[in-house]
Amino acid sequence: NAGVTQTPKFQVLKTGQSMTLQCAQDMNHEYMSWYRQDPGMGLRLIHYSVGAGITDQGEVPNGYNVSRSTTEDFPLRLLSAAPSQTSVYFCASSYSPSGADTQYFGPGTRLTVL
Amino acid sequence: GQQLNQSPQSMFIQEGEDVSMNCTSSSIFNTWLWYKQDPGEGPVLLIALYKAGELTSNGRLTAQFGITRKDSFLNISASIPSDVGIYFCAGRRNTGTASKLTFGTGTRLQVTL
């Protein structure tokens, strides 16, 4: 198993550009989520999904869109990047739809918005 | 949004020393989790606590779920260089169909030989 994979590892955008951060897992996990990590802060939940076709907002959803067309993939879209979205983004997955068991994290995507 | 208060923010210790860190919240959580993050990597789960008062060990790591359900503690005994990293606590509160994690601000641990 590759576990949770994220691409790209690094990305630099200009303000107003759009992009999609990719996340995939090969563990047949129902629950997937996106977090952002800023210096001196813990991880904050952006969006999550309890299964294909079902997504919901987390703590900091503004400026981000998600979709879940398959169990394996959970992409995060930035429609119009802003400097405030400079951060490290982590995708996580777990077997339980409630996310109640162990969450496995990907290696992260480091995004800089100029 | 809520963030858990984690202390200390950073620690410099010598190899072989014991380490203690804690996490406090103004809200009650059903589960407390402790993660470690190495540079350039995602967090990895160390210990999960499911019941108030529970004390759980994983090798040299011991964690406790506070009686009030508003705090948790992590101890590392006889630290070694590979313990270096950032340690995060996280609280989980089950709401509806999906539970959500609230993370602490992290404790950066550095170990000197």
XYZ file of C-alpha atoms in Angstrom:
227
model
C 0.000 0.000 0.000
C 1.212 3.492 -0.840
C -0.997 4.912 1.917
C -2.014 8.552 1.450
C -0.268 10.328 -1.409
C -0.321 14.034 -2.193
C 0.824 15.972 -5.231
C 2.506 18.302 -5.793
C 4.941 18.463 -2.876
C 5.682 22.156 -3.486
C 3.812 24.837 -5.434
C 4.160 28.574 -5.966
C 1.167 30.525 -7.253
C 0.444 34.140 -8.058
C -2.531 35.853 -6.464
C -5.668 35.040 -8.405
C -4.422 31.821 -9.964
C -6.294 28.589 -9.490
C -4.993 25.123 -8.822
C -5.946 21.706 -7.520
C -4.107 19.841 -4.799
C -4.381 16.121 -5.351
C -4.907 13.509 -2.642
C -5.291 9.765 -3.126
C -5.418 6.774 -0.814
C -5.312 3.076 -1.632
C -6.597 1.741 1.688
C -10.295 1.799 0.762
C -10.934 4.391 3.459
C -14.330 6.055 3.580
C -13.318 9.168 5.515
C -10.987 11.729 3.964
C -10.155 15.244 5.048
C -8.020 18.277 4.267
C -6.136 20.332 6.852
C -3.921 23.378 6.638
C -0.979 23.980 8.956
C 0.348 27.460 9.620
C 3.446 28.411 11.650
C 2.850 28.217 15.375
C -0.574 26.695 14.908
C -1.971 23.241 14.878
C -3.734 21.707 11.926
C -7.108 23.206 11.042
C -9.796 21.277 9.207
C -10.797 22.714 5.814
C -13.219 20.148 4.338
C -13.982 16.499 4.906
C -15.851 13.644 3.254
C -17.491 10.591 4.798
C -17.781 8.777 1.471
C -17.978 9.162 -2.282
C -20.414 11.920 -3.210
C -20.555 13.383 0.321
C -18.546 16.382 1.470
C -18.884 18.923 4.263
C -17.164 22.019 5.564
C -14.663 22.066 8.355
C -13.374 24.943 10.445
C -11.788 27.071 7.664
C -13.567 26.269 4.342
C -13.619 29.727 2.726
C -11.675 29.912 -0.546
C -11.575 26.131 -1.018
C -13.762 23.660 -2.884
C -13.760 19.871 -2.744
C -15.479 16.977 -4.448
C -15.406 13.218 -3.898
C -16.306 11.315 -7.038
C -14.436 8.150 -6.026
C -13.462 6.530 -2.735
C -9.781 6.900 -3.584
C -9.490 10.580 -4.521
C -10.271 13.802 -2.680
C -8.909 16.865 -4.537
C -8.817 20.333 -2.986
C -9.371 23.282 -5.308
C -8.274 26.865 -4.844
C -10.366 28.913 -7.255
C -8.565 32.251 -6.808
C -5.456 31.957 -4.653
C -4.726 34.602 -2.022
C -1.551 35.190 0.034
C -3.511 34.151 3.135
C -3.668 30.654 1.657
C 0.095 30.253 1.902
C 0.366 27.197 4.094
C 1.202 23.517 4.262
C -1.754 21.346 3.306
C -2.280 17.835 4.610
C -4.737 15.241 3.430
C -5.794 12.462 5.817
C -7.942 9.354 5.616
C -9.437 6.772 7.941
C -11.503 3.619 7.529
C -14.468 4.674 9.615
C -16.966 7.055 7.968
C -17.095 8.957 11.223
C -13.326 9.398 11.256
C -13.375 7.851 14.695
C -10.413 5.558 14.153
C -6.811 6.267 13.273
C -6.326 8.956 10.652
C -3.407 8.500 8.283
C -1.812 11.681 6.992
C -0.142 12.320 3.652
C 3.288 13.992 3.394
C 1.831 17.432 2.711
C 1.858 20.072 -0.027
C 3.733 23.281 0.706
C 1.945 26.144 -1.072
C 3.205 29.706 -1.439
C 0.953 32.411 -2.886
C 2.754 35.566 -3.992
C -12.155 28.276 15.645
C -10.953 26.601 18.798
C -7.355 25.572 19.229
C -6.093 23.545 22.119
C -3.510 25.113 24.403
C -0.375 23.024 24.397
C 2.680 23.588 26.580
C 5.511 24.026 26.530
C 5.870 25.484 23.034
C 9.401 24.123 22.757
C 11.855 22.111 24.784
C 15.599 21.577 24.630
C 16.621 18.507 26.568
C 19.594 16.212 26.867
C 19.540 12.653 25.663
C 18.342 10.376 28.434
C 16.114 12.946 30.115
C 12.388 12.504 30.602
C 9.945 14.847 28.869
C 6.482 16.018 29.887
C 4.005 18.049 27.897
C 0.330 18.799 28.274
C -2.703 19.992 26.442
C -5.711 21.847 27.837
C -9.079 22.849 26.481
C -12.080 24.848 27.586
C -14.311 22.132 26.084
C -14.817 18.461 26.786
C -13.531 15.886 24.298
C -14.516 12.236 23.847
C -11.075 11.173 22.649
C -7.572 12.529 23.060
C -4.857 11.767 20.532
C -1.138 12.445 20.455
C 0.728 12.797 17.146
C 4.357 13.305 16.209
C 5.420 15.207 13.108
C 8.893 14.901 11.614
C 10.216 17.680 9.341
C 8.621 17.552 5.893
C 6.204 14.799 6.880
C 2.618 14.472 7.977
C 1.650 13.734 11.602
C 1.813 10.130 12.772
C -0.419 8.843 15.556
C 1.442 7.858 18.732
C -1.271 7.187 21.300
C -5.072 7.314 21.422
C -7.060 7.721 24.649
C -10.769 6.941 24.799
C -11.840 7.187 28.441
C -11.464 9.793 31.175
C -8.651 8.800 33.525
C -7.180 6.336 31.041
C -3.416 5.877 31.142
C -1.878 4.299 28.044
C 1.708 3.458 27.142
C 3.449 2.893 23.822
C 7.075 1.959 24.467
C 8.739 4.915 26.159
C 5.638 7.068 25.690
C 2.870 7.333 28.265
C -0.240 9.473 27.880
C -3.188 10.188 30.140
C -6.744 11.326 29.482
C -7.583 13.893 32.149
C -10.426 13.209 34.583
C -12.200 16.425 33.588
C -11.965 15.393 29.892
C -10.534 18.838 29.202
C -6.850 17.933 29.289
C -4.279 15.322 28.429
C -0.620 14.678 29.186
C 2.226 12.997 27.315
C 5.432 11.766 28.895
C 8.502 10.477 27.092
C 11.025 8.607 29.177
C 14.757 8.365 28.502
C 14.688 10.554 25.381
C 16.801 9.654 22.371
C 17.805 11.757 19.336
C 15.058 10.309 17.132
C 12.455 11.782 19.511
C 13.156 15.145 17.885
C 10.074 16.576 16.200
C 6.845 18.407 16.880
C 4.287 16.744 19.119
C 0.634 17.613 18.677
C -2.305 16.792 20.848
C -5.743 16.528 19.274
C -9.187 16.272 20.756
C -12.108 14.603 19.073
C -15.734 15.392 19.658
C -18.222 13.192 17.855
C -20.910 15.270 16.236
C -23.498 13.705 13.991
C -22.153 11.520 11.243
C -18.575 12.648 11.379
C -16.152 13.415 14.132
C -13.742 16.307 13.845
C -10.292 16.744 15.288
C -9.144 19.924 17.015
C -5.371 20.181 17.180
C -3.085 21.786 19.708
C -0.450 24.317 18.730
C 2.386 21.799 19.097
C 5.447 21.243 21.286
C 8.774 21.314 19.442
C 11.223 18.893 21.031
C 14.947 19.088 20.451
C 17.347 16.597 21.968
C 21.032 17.276 22.482
C 23.608 14.558 22.912
